[in-house]
Amino acid sequence: MAPTRCETCGNELPSRADGPGRPARFCSRACRQRAYRQRSGDQQPESTAEAQPMAARRLPASRDAFVGRVQELTDIGLLLRRARLVSLVGTGGAGKTRLATEYATRAVATYPDGVWIVELAPLTSDHLLAQTIASALGVREQAGEDLVDTVVLALQGKRALLVIDNCEHLVDASASLADALLTGCPQLRVLVTSRESLDLPGEAVLRVGHLSLPDSSQRSEAVQLFVERARLLRPDFELTDANRPVVAEICMRLDGMPLAIELAARWVRVLSVEEILARLDDRFELLSRGPRTAATRHRDLRATIEWSYELLDDTEREALRRLSVLAGDFSLDSASAVCGVGPQRTLRLLADLDAKSLVVAVPGMVQRFRQLESIRLYAREKLAEAGEVDDTTERLVGWLTSLGESHYVDQMLLTVYDDGPKVDDERDNLLQAVEWTTARRDERLAVLAAALGGAWRRQGHTVQIRKLLEAALTITKADNPYRSLALIELGWFNVTAGDFERARDLAVEAMALEEPRDRPVVLGRNMTLLSMVYQALGDVERSTRCAERCVELVRPLGRPLDTAVGMHNLGYGAMAGGDPARAAELIEECLPVYMELADPVKQMEILHSAGGIALERGKIDQAGDYFRRSVEVCPAAGEPATYPVEGLAIVAALTGEPKRALLLGTAMATQLRKWRMRREPFWQRHVDAAMATARASLSAQAAREATEAGERMTLAQAIAYALRTPVADDDDSPLSQREWDVAMLTAEGLTNREIAVRLSISERTVETHLLHIRTKLDLRTRAQVAAWAVEQGRVSSRP
């Protein structure tokens, strides 16, 4: 048999093949390239530097303004310099295609041999993928030659950018093709848009999320996009002081997602922004009228989400449906409960859904996730279609009932080292469970309402939860073990509202129910409540006995923090009863335990008690130090933060700063009226005396000015003023030094664990600080915290 020879130079070929079923046709890559150029009519020199660039496909011209995404455009350029494959990954409607197109248009000069955009959404089979790429590049198929090889030959030596758009439904085939192109074309860059990454070696992934959402000044990319698109349809549309909050709320309700915002903005032709907002509860009906020429999934919000849903396997669809009963962000434990599978299996499902941009891991929080609201509402529809609403909600209610019972029965206070699920983290889901059990007159409502009440009470909400707890008691029988939990929680609400007689009656009933039961923690909680009530009613002897009984109940349990709680109550009672020396002794004993083990809110409370005792003993400077530390340890605590700020107002009145005292005292009084809270009599006397002293030291005009300034202050501004930091403007909020440290170390890229080591605090405390930072600054993500910290130009005070 005659030897096989190279089709270009005639040299004898070695016995090898170019691939399965394909005999070798060329002796070298140079001969292959020469043959390709001859077939293409290209007789230019073989040198890459001398070769003519391929003709770039005409990029689609924009028809409307590109809004925002300045950082993302910069990031794409940086990533493409470091990695040859960059994937823009995000949920449907996030604007991945528009972002990639905008970058490609701006980057034409960077890629002298061409920029191409290949749209894969219309393809229904991966068999047409190579043909689609070849057609976009203008590459002709050659008889007997694999088309991928032909495309690789066409791009070899080219400094080019290939944008592969919408490849999530062909992700495996797209990954194989991209791998072949990048392997054979060293200077090629590939930019992919997809709802999940290609998962290839060397791939850089850029998450494309929501546009920036409104801050306290209502400025944001999301609002800008709404206005830009609205003006295309109604040129007279203007953003005014009246409609600005409404537009901001629309953007927030739509999670800042560009497609949803654009579809909503189209309705300004016939609806006011208030009417658009009111109709977002039925958003899938409203947001279904995009441009005629757009693909269906870009004209209809439901179709956009449907596209992603249909790409899931049956197990993933089931999980997505069941997760829809969870509101807000949720934990791995709650997800496992509603999905009905173990934590490890649930974690894998969440990771898969996160990879497909249908679930989002919440930055800065350990194992917490969320769904965009539009996706959750769509999945909730699918849950109803599958007939799974009742069973799934029942699993959620059962898990939350167990969590609430554990919270009240197992220990008085969680320590900072407890890393299990926490009641405070499940407020949104508790609210849903409460609504569910209320409608069914389910007696589990008592423990669910108590748990929700505790979480809300710590956030300063009072009126609605008191009504809810009262309703729970009307349907809960005396022998129900949950009844006493609701009684105790309602008792605390009545204490904060100043109705001490009603609180006493509730606590006495709870005590009668709990005495026969072997639940020392529950009874200890009730003794703590009774101690506070009797103290407020002036019965010091009974108050002391109840506090001592609490210590007796919890000390044998071997939990230092729970015992410290009882000692704290004893100390506070001694202070109110006129024995400040005994009070100081008790507080000094339990203070180190609180500072080591308790959460920041509880640390704030005991520091306030220590400050109050120092006042009673005439140690004004020491009192001021305690009150200041109390504010600093938890400035975002809501209503509880008013008491240490009032402590600083009292100190100011006693140290010759009457204007400062009156301003702070008035600001806190305004906050307490807003929350419909009343002070305990003991503390009320201190505040009244200090305010009287301050007024007496000022002229009528100066007192009026200080009072009016205090009434205008927000809590955050008052805290900043109390700490002698610049008073916050409407679009800024102060951070404590420790919060600045955490924010700056976050900006430096440290993990929570690394930050904890650097600052010598627990990882849980770092999480708490991050939550407070995000709350105070109205930021949604860890990345936004980092960006904000860098913009401030602050430097961590720690080495």
PDB file of N, CA and C in Angstrom, residues 240-328:
ATOM      1  N   THR A 240     -39.643  63.150  41.237  1.00  0.00           N
ATOM      2  CA  THR A 240     -39.917  64.259  42.145  1.00  0.00           C
ATOM      3  C   THR A 240     -39.804  63.789  43.590  1.00  0.00           C
ATOM      4  N   ASP A 241     -39.854  64.751  44.503  1.00  0.00           N
ATOM      5  CA  ASP A 241     -39.828  64.394  45.918  1.00  0.00           C
ATOM      6  C   ASP A 241     -41.031  63.529  46.285  1.00  0.00           C
ATOM      7  N   ALA A 242     -42.143  63.725  45.558  1.00  0.00           N
ATOM      8  CA  ALA A 242     -43.359  62.972  45.869  1.00  0.00           C
ATOM      9  C   ALA A 242     -43.281  61.529  45.378  1.00  0.00           C
ATOM     10  N   ASN A 243     -42.767  61.328  44.146  1.00  0.00           N
ATOM     11  CA  ASN A 243     -42.782  59.961  43.600  1.00  0.00           C
ATOM     12  C   ASN A 243     -41.475  59.197  43.808  1.00  0.00           C
ATOM     13  N   ARG A 244     -40.439  59.900  44.256  1.00  0.00           N
ATOM     14  CA  ARG A 244     -39.143  59.237  44.439  1.00  0.00           C
ATOM     15  C   ARG A 244     -39.221  58.035  45.388  1.00  0.00           C
ATOM     16  N   PRO A 245     -39.865  58.154  46.568  1.00  0.00           N
ATOM     17  CA  PRO A 245     -39.945  56.978  47.453  1.00  0.00           C
ATOM     18  C   PRO A 245     -40.734  55.831  46.835  1.00  0.00           C
ATOM     19  N   VAL A 246     -41.730  56.157  46.011  1.00  0.00           N
ATOM     20  CA  VAL A 246     -42.537  55.105  45.381  1.00  0.00           C
ATOM     21  C   VAL A 246     -41.703  54.352  44.352  1.00  0.00           C
ATOM     22  N   VAL A 247     -40.974  55.101  43.523  1.00  0.00           N
ATOM     23  CA  VAL A 247     -40.109  54.452  42.530  1.00  0.00           C
ATOM     24  C   VAL A 247     -39.047  53.609  43.236  1.00  0.00           C
ATOM     25  N   ALA A 248     -38.508  54.149  44.316  1.00  0.00           N
ATOM     26  CA  ALA A 248     -37.506  53.387  45.077  1.00  0.00           C
ATOM     27  C   ALA A 248     -38.101  52.086  45.608  1.00  0.00           C
ATOM     28  N   GLU A 249     -39.332  52.150  46.103  1.00  0.00           N
ATOM     29  CA  GLU A 249     -39.974  50.946  46.627  1.00  0.00           C
ATOM     30  C   GLU A 249     -40.246  49.935  45.516  1.00  0.00           C
ATOM     31  N   ILE A 250     -40.625  50.403  44.330  1.00  0.00           N
ATOM     32  CA  ILE A 250     -40.810  49.498  43.185  1.00  0.00           C
ATOM     33  C   ILE A 250     -39.513  48.758  42.905  1.00  0.00           C
ATOM     34  N   CYS A 251     -38.417  49.491  42.854  1.00  0.00           N
ATOM     35  CA  CYS A 251     -37.118  48.874  42.571  1.00  0.00           C
ATOM     36  C   CYS A 251     -36.719  47.891  43.663  1.00  0.00           C
ATOM     37  N   MET A 252     -36.999  48.223  44.916  1.00  0.00           N
ATOM     38  CA  MET A 252     -36.695  47.312  46.006  1.00  0.00           C
ATOM     39  C   MET A 252     -37.542  46.051  45.909  1.00  0.00           C
ATOM     40  N   ARG A 253     -38.847  46.215  45.645  1.00  0.00           N
ATOM     41  CA  ARG A 253     -39.738  45.054  45.545  1.00  0.00           C
ATOM     42  C   ARG A 253     -39.321  44.134  44.399  1.00  0.00           C
ATOM     43  N   LEU A 254     -38.722  44.705  43.361  1.00  0.00           N
ATOM     44  CA  LEU A 254     -38.287  43.914  42.206  1.00  0.00           C
ATOM     45  C   LEU A 254     -36.828  43.490  42.332  1.00  0.00           C
ATOM     46  N   ASP A 255     -36.264  43.618  43.535  1.00  0.00           N
ATOM     47  CA  ASP A 255     -34.909  43.153  43.835  1.00  0.00           C
ATOM     48  C   ASP A 255     -33.848  43.819  42.974  1.00  0.00           C
ATOM     49  N   GLY A 256     -34.141  44.982  42.402  1.00  0.00           N
ATOM     50  CA  GLY A 256     -33.151  45.678  41.592  1.00  0.00           C
ATOM     51  C   GLY A 256     -32.806  44.970  40.303  1.00  0.00           C
ATOM     52  N   MET A 257     -33.654  44.040  39.826  1.00  0.00           N
ATOM     53  CA  MET A 257     -33.353  43.282  38.610  1.00  0.00           C
ATOM     54  C   MET A 257     -33.769  44.077  37.376  1.00  0.00           C
ATOM     55  N   PRO A 258     -32.836  44.293  36.428  1.00  0.00           N
ATOM     56  CA  PRO A 258     -33.086  45.189  35.301  1.00  0.00           C
ATOM     57  C   PRO A 258     -34.318  44.842  34.471  1.00  0.00           C
ATOM     58  N   LEU A 259     -34.493  43.577  34.109  1.00  0.00           N
ATOM     59  CA  LEU A 259     -35.629  43.234  33.249  1.00  0.00           C
ATOM     60  C   LEU A 259     -36.945  43.581  33.921  1.00  0.00           C
ATOM     61  N   ALA A 260     -37.096  43.199  35.171  1.00  0.00           N
ATOM     62  CA  ALA A 260     -38.340  43.485  35.885  1.00  0.00           C
ATOM     63  C   ALA A 260     -38.578  44.987  35.992  1.00  0.00           C
ATOM     64  N   ILE A 261     -37.526  45.755  36.248  1.00  0.00           N
ATOM     65  CA  ILE A 261     -37.667  47.214  36.354  1.00  0.00           C
ATOM     66  C   ILE A 261     -38.071  47.808  35.010  1.00  0.00           C
ATOM     67  N   GLU A 262     -37.451  47.341  33.935  1.00  0.00           N
ATOM     68  CA  GLU A 262     -37.796  47.856  32.604  1.00  0.00           C
ATOM     69  C   GLU A 262     -39.247  47.530  32.257  1.00  0.00           C
ATOM     70  N   LEU A 263     -39.696  46.323  32.576  1.00  0.00           N
ATOM     71  CA  LEU A 263     -41.080  45.959  32.291  1.00  0.00           C
ATOM     72  C   LEU A 263     -42.048  46.790  33.130  1.00  0.00           C
ATOM     73  N   ALA A 264     -41.674  47.068  34.368  1.00  0.00           N
ATOM     74  CA  ALA A 264     -42.533  47.899  35.219  1.00  0.00           C
ATOM     75  C   ALA A 264     -42.592  49.324  34.689  1.00  0.00           C
ATOM     76  N   ALA A 265     -41.450  49.843  34.238  1.00  0.00           N
ATOM     77  CA  ALA A 265     -41.391  51.235  33.757  1.00  0.00           C
ATOM     78  C   ALA A 265     -42.271  51.449  32.527  1.00  0.00           C
ATOM     79  N   ARG A 266     -42.499  50.402  31.750  1.00  0.00           N
ATOM     80  CA  ARG A 266     -43.331  50.546  30.551  1.00  0.00           C
ATOM     81  C   ARG A 266     -44.770  50.935  30.890  1.00  0.00           C
ATOM     82  N   TRP A 267     -45.180  50.659  32.121  1.00  0.00           N
ATOM     83  CA  TRP A 267     -46.570  50.945  32.489  1.00  0.00           C
ATOM     84  C   TRP A 267     -46.822  52.414  32.825  1.00  0.00           C
ATOM     85  N   VAL A 268     -45.771  53.239  32.834  1.00  0.00           N
ATOM     86  CA  VAL A 268     -46.015  54.659  33.133  1.00  0.00           C
ATOM     87  C   VAL A 268     -46.868  55.327  32.067  1.00  0.00           C
ATOM     88  N   ARG A 269     -47.020  54.671  30.929  1.00  0.00           N
ATOM     89  CA  ARG A 269     -47.903  55.237  29.893  1.00  0.00           C
ATOM     90  C   ARG A 269     -49.338  55.356  30.375  1.00  0.00           C
ATOM     91  N   VAL A 270     -49.767  54.388  31.209  1.00  0.00           N
ATOM     92  CA  VAL A 270     -51.190  54.355  31.583  1.00  0.00           C
ATOM     93  C   VAL A 270     -51.423  54.314  33.088  1.00  0.00           C
ATOM     94  N   LEU A 271     -50.384  54.074  33.876  1.00  0.00           N
ATOM     95  CA  LEU A 271     -50.546  53.968  35.321  1.00  0.00           C
ATOM     96  C   LEU A 271     -49.621  54.944  36.035  1.00  0.00           C
ATOM     97  N   SER A 272     -50.034  55.404  37.185  1.00  0.00           N
ATOM     98  CA  SER A 272     -49.130  56.172  38.046  1.00  0.00           C
ATOM     99  C   SER A 272     -48.166  55.206  38.713  1.00  0.00           C
ATOM    100  N   VAL A 273     -47.073  55.731  39.233  1.00  0.00           N
ATOM    101  CA  VAL A 273     -46.110  54.841  39.893  1.00  0.00           C
ATOM    102  C   VAL A 273     -46.737  54.206  41.136  1.00  0.00           C
ATOM    103  N   GLU A 274     -47.661  54.921  41.782  1.00  0.00           N
ATOM    104  CA  GLU A 274     -48.347  54.340  42.935  1.00  0.00           C
ATOM    105  C   GLU A 274     -49.182  53.133  42.507  1.00  0.00           C
ATOM    106  N   GLU A 275     -49.827  53.236  41.349  1.00  0.00           N
ATOM    107  CA  GLU A 275     -50.631  52.110  40.859  1.00  0.00           C
ATOM    108  C   GLU A 275     -49.741  50.934  40.440  1.00  0.00           C
ATOM    109  N   ILE A 276     -48.592  51.243  39.849  1.00  0.00           N
ATOM    110  CA  ILE A 276     -47.655  50.168  39.486  1.00  0.00           C
ATOM    111  C   ILE A 276     -47.226  49.419  40.736  1.00  0.00           C
ATOM    112  N   LEU A 277     -46.864  50.160  41.777  1.00  0.00           N
ATOM    113  CA  LEU A 277     -46.434  49.537  43.031  1.00  0.00           C
ATOM    114  C   LEU A 277     -47.548  48.670  43.615  1.00  0.00           C
ATOM    115  N   ALA A 278     -48.767  49.157  43.584  1.00  0.00           N
ATOM    116  CA  ALA A 278     -49.882  48.410  44.167  1.00  0.00           C
ATOM    117  C   ALA A 278     -50.143  47.103  43.441  1.00  0.00           C
ATOM    118  N   ARG A 279     -49.772  47.046  42.167  1.00  0.00           N
ATOM    119  CA  ARG A 279     -50.045  45.849  41.367  1.00  0.00           C
ATOM    120  C   ARG A 279     -48.893  44.841  41.365  1.00  0.00           C
ATOM    121  N   LEU A 280     -47.837  45.111  42.097  1.00  0.00           N
ATOM    122  CA  LEU A 280     -46.700  44.190  42.090  1.00  0.00           C
ATOM    123  C   LEU A 280     -46.987  42.878  42.815  1.00  0.00           C
ATOM    124  N   ASP A 281     -48.061  42.825  43.608  1.00  0.00           N
ATOM    125  CA  ASP A 281     -48.424  41.545  44.212  1.00  0.00           C
ATOM    126  C   ASP A 281     -48.823  40.538  43.145  1.00  0.00           C
ATOM    127  N   ASP A 282     -49.288  41.048  42.007  1.00  0.00           N
ATOM    128  CA  ASP A 282     -49.625  40.180  40.864  1.00  0.00           C
ATOM    129  C   ASP A 282     -48.659  40.509  39.725  1.00  0.00           C
ATOM    130  N   ARG A 283     -47.365  40.442  40.033  1.00  0.00           N
ATOM    131  CA  ARG A 283     -46.354  40.946  39.110  1.00  0.00           C
ATOM    132  C   ARG A 283     -46.272  40.165  37.806  1.00  0.00           C
ATOM    133  N   PHE A 284     -46.598  38.876  37.831  1.00  0.00           N
ATOM    134  CA  PHE A 284     -46.462  38.091  36.605  1.00  0.00           C
ATOM    135  C   PHE A 284     -47.504  38.495  35.563  1.00  0.00           C
ATOM    136  N   GLU A 285     -48.646  38.958  36.016  1.00  0.00           N
ATOM    137  CA  GLU A 285     -49.644  39.484  35.085  1.00  0.00           C
ATOM    138  C   GLU A 285     -49.232  40.869  34.601  1.00  0.00           C
ATOM    139  N   LEU A 286     -48.666  41.665  35.512  1.00  0.00           N
ATOM    140  CA  LEU A 286     -48.294  43.038  35.164  1.00  0.00           C
ATOM    141  C   LEU A 286     -47.069  43.088  34.257  1.00  0.00           C
ATOM    142  N   LEU A 287     -46.046  42.319  34.593  1.00  0.00           N
ATOM    143  CA  LEU A 287     -44.757  42.429  33.904  1.00  0.00           C
ATOM    144  C   LEU A 287     -44.676  41.412  32.773  1.00  0.00           C
ATOM    145  N   SER A 288     -45.514  41.615  31.773  1.00  0.00           N
ATOM    146  CA  SER A 288     -45.596  40.656  30.668  1.00  0.00           C
ATOM    147  C   SER A 288     -45.750  41.337  29.323  1.00  0.00           C
ATOM    148  N   ARG A 289     -45.352  42.600  29.246  1.00  0.00           N
ATOM    149  CA  ARG A 289     -45.551  43.360  28.003  1.00  0.00           C
ATOM    150  C   ARG A 289     -44.273  44.077  27.599  1.00  0.00           C
ATOM    151  N   GLY A 290     -43.295  43.298  27.185  1.00  0.00           N
ATOM    152  CA  GLY A 290     -42.042  43.883  26.717  1.00  0.00           C
ATOM    153  C   GLY A 290     -42.120  44.253  25.247  1.00  0.00           C
ATOM    154  N   PRO A 291     -41.007  44.723  24.665  1.00  0.00           N
ATOM    155  CA  PRO A 291     -40.984  45.108  23.249  1.00  0.00           C
ATOM    156  C   PRO A 291     -41.382  43.941  22.345  1.00  0.00           C
ATOM    157  N   ARG A 292     -42.073  44.234  21.243  1.00  0.00           N
ATOM    158  CA  ARG A 292     -42.580  43.187  20.347  1.00  0.00           C
ATOM    159  C   ARG A 292     -41.467  42.319  19.784  1.00  0.00           C
ATOM    160  N   THR A 293     -40.333  42.930  19.480  1.00  0.00           N
ATOM    161  CA  THR A 293     -39.267  42.186  18.807  1.00  0.00           C
ATOM    162  C   THR A 293     -38.369  41.409  19.756  1.00  0.00           C
ATOM    163  N   ALA A 294     -38.551  41.602  21.052  1.00  0.00           N
ATOM    164  CA  ALA A 294     -37.713  40.894  22.015  1.00  0.00           C
ATOM    165  C   ALA A 294     -38.137  39.432  22.104  1.00  0.00           C
ATOM    166  N   ALA A 295     -37.185  38.579  22.469  1.00  0.00           N
ATOM    167  CA  ALA A 295     -37.531  37.180  22.709  1.00  0.00           C
ATOM    168  C   ALA A 295     -38.552  37.109  23.836  1.00  0.00           C
ATOM    169  N   THR A 296     -39.373  36.055  23.811  1.00  0.00           N
ATOM    170  CA  THR A 296     -40.448  35.930  24.795  1.00  0.00           C
ATOM    171  C   THR A 296     -39.931  36.066  26.214  1.00  0.00           C
ATOM    172  N   ARG A 297     -38.787  35.453  26.490  1.00  0.00           N
ATOM    173  CA  ARG A 297     -38.271  35.490  27.856  1.00  0.00           C
ATOM    174  C   ARG A 297     -37.747  36.869  28.238  1.00  0.00           C
ATOM    175  N   HIS A 298     -37.630  37.792  27.286  1.00  0.00           N
ATOM    176  CA  HIS A 298     -37.263  39.173  27.594  1.00  0.00           C
ATOM    177  C   HIS A 298     -38.464  40.103  27.533  1.00  0.00           C
ATOM    178  N   ARG A 299     -39.643  39.534  27.261  1.00  0.00           N
ATOM    179  CA  ARG A 299     -40.876  40.322  27.246  1.00  0.00           C
ATOM    180  C   ARG A 299     -41.801  39.969  28.399  1.00  0.00           C
ATOM    181  N   ASP A 300     -41.496  38.901  29.095  1.00  0.00           N
ATOM    182  CA  ASP A 300     -42.428  38.363  30.082  1.00  0.00           C
ATOM    183  C   ASP A 300     -41.620  37.828  31.264  1.00  0.00           C
ATOM    184  N   LEU A 301     -41.868  38.385  32.458  1.00  0.00           N
ATOM    185  CA  LEU A 301     -41.097  37.976  33.628  1.00  0.00           C
ATOM    186  C   LEU A 301     -41.314  36.496  33.941  1.00  0.00           C
ATOM    187  N   ARG A 302     -42.541  36.044  33.788  1.00  0.00           N
ATOM    188  CA  ARG A 302     -42.809  34.637  34.058  1.00  0.00           C
ATOM    189  C   ARG A 302     -42.022  33.743  33.116  1.00  0.00           C
ATOM    190  N   ALA A 303     -41.979  34.113  31.833  1.00  0.00           N
ATOM    191  CA  ALA A 303     -41.246  33.299  30.856  1.00  0.00           C
ATOM    192  C   ALA A 303     -39.753  33.278  31.166  1.00  0.00           C
ATOM    193  N   THR A 304     -39.235  34.380  31.667  1.00  0.00           N
ATOM    194  CA  THR A 304     -37.819  34.431  32.032  1.00  0.00           C
ATOM    195  C   THR A 304     -37.492  33.406  33.108  1.00  0.00           C
ATOM    196  N   ILE A 305     -38.334  33.346  34.143  1.00  0.00           N
ATOM    197  CA  ILE A 305     -38.095  32.401  35.228  1.00  0.00           C
ATOM    198  C   ILE A 305     -38.407  30.976  34.769  1.00  0.00           C
ATOM    199  N   GLU A 306     -39.430  30.838  33.938  1.00  0.00           N
ATOM    200  CA  GLU A 306     -39.791  29.514  33.415  1.00  0.00           C
ATOM    201  C   GLU A 306     -38.623  28.886  32.667  1.00  0.00           C
ATOM    202  N   TRP A 307     -37.879  29.711  31.925  1.00  0.00           N
ATOM    203  CA  TRP A 307     -36.712  29.238  31.180  1.00  0.00           C
ATOM    204  C   TRP A 307     -35.725  28.543  32.112  1.00  0.00           C
ATOM    205  N   SER A 308     -35.465  29.157  33.261  1.00  0.00           N
ATOM    206  CA  SER A 308     -34.545  28.561  34.231  1.00  0.00           C
ATOM    207  C   SER A 308     -35.146  27.329  34.884  1.00  0.00           C
ATOM    208  N   TYR A 309     -36.412  27.395  35.222  1.00  0.00           N
ATOM    209  CA  TYR A 309     -37.073  26.293  35.920  1.00  0.00           C
ATOM    210  C   TYR A 309     -37.060  25.023  35.072  1.00  0.00           C
ATOM    211  N   GLU A 310     -37.285  25.175  33.772  1.00  0.00           N
ATOM    212  CA  GLU A 310     -37.347  24.004  32.894  1.00  0.00           C
ATOM    213  C   GLU A 310     -35.978  23.348  32.724  1.00  0.00           C
ATOM    214  N   LEU A 311     -34.908  24.057  33.032  1.00  0.00           N
ATOM    215  CA  LEU A 311     -33.572  23.477  32.911  1.00  0.00           C
ATOM    216  C   LEU A 311     -33.189  22.631  34.124  1.00  0.00           C
ATOM    217  N   LEU A 312     -34.002  22.661  35.179  1.00  0.00           N
ATOM    218  CA  LEU A 312     -33.700  21.906  36.394  1.00  0.00           C
ATOM    219  C   LEU A 312     -34.143  20.452  36.241  1.00  0.00           C
ATOM    220  N   ASP A 313     -33.509  19.571  37.008  1.00  0.00           N
ATOM    221  CA  ASP A 313     -34.012  18.201  37.053  1.00  0.00           C
ATOM    222  C   ASP A 313     -35.152  18.144  38.072  1.00  0.00           C
ATOM    223  N   ASP A 314     -35.825  17.008  38.184  1.00  0.00           N
ATOM    224  CA  ASP A 314     -37.020  16.896  39.022  1.00  0.00           C
ATOM    225  C   ASP A 314     -36.722  17.189  40.489  1.00  0.00           C
ATOM    226  N   THR A 315     -35.572  16.723  40.969  1.00  0.00           N
ATOM    227  CA  THR A 315     -35.218  16.940  42.376  1.00  0.00           C
ATOM    228  C   THR A 315     -34.982  18.417  42.664  1.00  0.00           C
ATOM    229  N   GLU A 316     -34.313  19.098  41.745  1.00  0.00           N
ATOM    230  CA  GLU A 316     -34.057  20.529  41.924  1.00  0.00           C
ATOM    231  C   GLU A 316     -35.352  21.327  41.858  1.00  0.00           C
ATOM    232  N   ARG A 317     -36.261  20.945  40.964  1.00  0.00           N
ATOM    233  CA  ARG A 317     -37.553  21.642  40.890  1.00  0.00           C
ATOM    234  C   ARG A 317     -38.335  21.464  42.181  1.00  0.00           C
ATOM    235  N   GLU A 318     -38.330  20.264  42.708  1.00  0.00           N
ATOM    236  CA  GLU A 318     -39.032  20.006  43.962  1.00  0.00           C
ATOM    237  C   GLU A 318     -38.460  20.870  45.082  1.00  0.00           C
ATOM    238  N   ALA A 319     -37.142  20.945  45.176  1.00  0.00           N
ATOM    239  CA  ALA A 319     -36.508  21.752  46.221  1.00  0.00           C
ATOM    240  C   ALA A 319     -36.845  23.225  46.046  1.00  0.00           C
ATOM    241  N   LEU A 320     -36.775  23.726  44.813  1.00  0.00           N
ATOM    242  CA  LEU A 320     -37.073  25.140  44.568  1.00  0.00           C
ATOM    243  C   LEU A 320     -38.505  25.465  44.968  1.00  0.00           C
ATOM    244  N   ARG A 321     -39.434  24.565  44.637  1.00  0.00           N
ATOM    245  CA  ARG A 321     -40.838  24.780  45.015  1.00  0.00           C
ATOM    246  C   ARG A 321     -40.979  24.851  46.532  1.00  0.00           C
ATOM    247  N   ARG A 322     -40.375  23.906  47.221  1.00  0.00           N
ATOM    248  CA  ARG A 322     -40.566  23.830  48.668  1.00  0.00           C
ATOM    249  C   ARG A 322     -39.889  24.988  49.396  1.00  0.00           C
ATOM    250  N   LEU A 323     -38.784  25.460  48.863  1.00  0.00           N
ATOM    251  CA  LEU A 323     -38.106  26.606  49.480  1.00  0.00           C
ATOM    252  C   LEU A 323     -38.942  27.876  49.409  1.00  0.00           C
ATOM    253  N   SER A 324     -39.947  27.886  48.544  1.00  0.00           N
ATOM    254  CA  SER A 324     -40.746  29.103  48.366  1.00  0.00           C
ATOM    255  C   SER A 324     -41.582  29.442  49.590  1.00  0.00           C
ATOM    256  N   VAL A 325     -41.741  28.511  50.541  1.00  0.00           N
ATOM    257  CA  VAL A 325     -42.492  28.848  51.756  1.00  0.00           C
ATOM    258  C   VAL A 325     -41.643  29.640  52.734  1.00  0.00           C
ATOM    259  N   LEU A 326     -40.339  29.765  52.464  1.00  0.00           N
ATOM    260  CA  LEU A 326     -39.434  30.499  53.344  1.00  0.00           C
ATOM    261  C   LEU A 326     -39.348  31.945  52.885  1.00  0.00           C
ATOM    262  N   ALA A 327     -39.600  32.863  53.786  1.00  0.00           N
ATOM    263  CA  ALA A 327     -39.570  34.287  53.456  1.00  0.00           C
ATOM    264  C   ALA A 327     -38.241  34.885  53.899  1.00  0.00           C
ATOM    265  N   GLY A 328     -37.795  35.911  53.170  1.00  0.00           N
ATOM    266  CA  GLY A 328     -36.529  36.549  53.530  1.00  0.00           C
ATOM    267  C   GLY A 328     -35.376  35.586  53.359  1.00  0.00           C
TER     268      GLY A 328
END
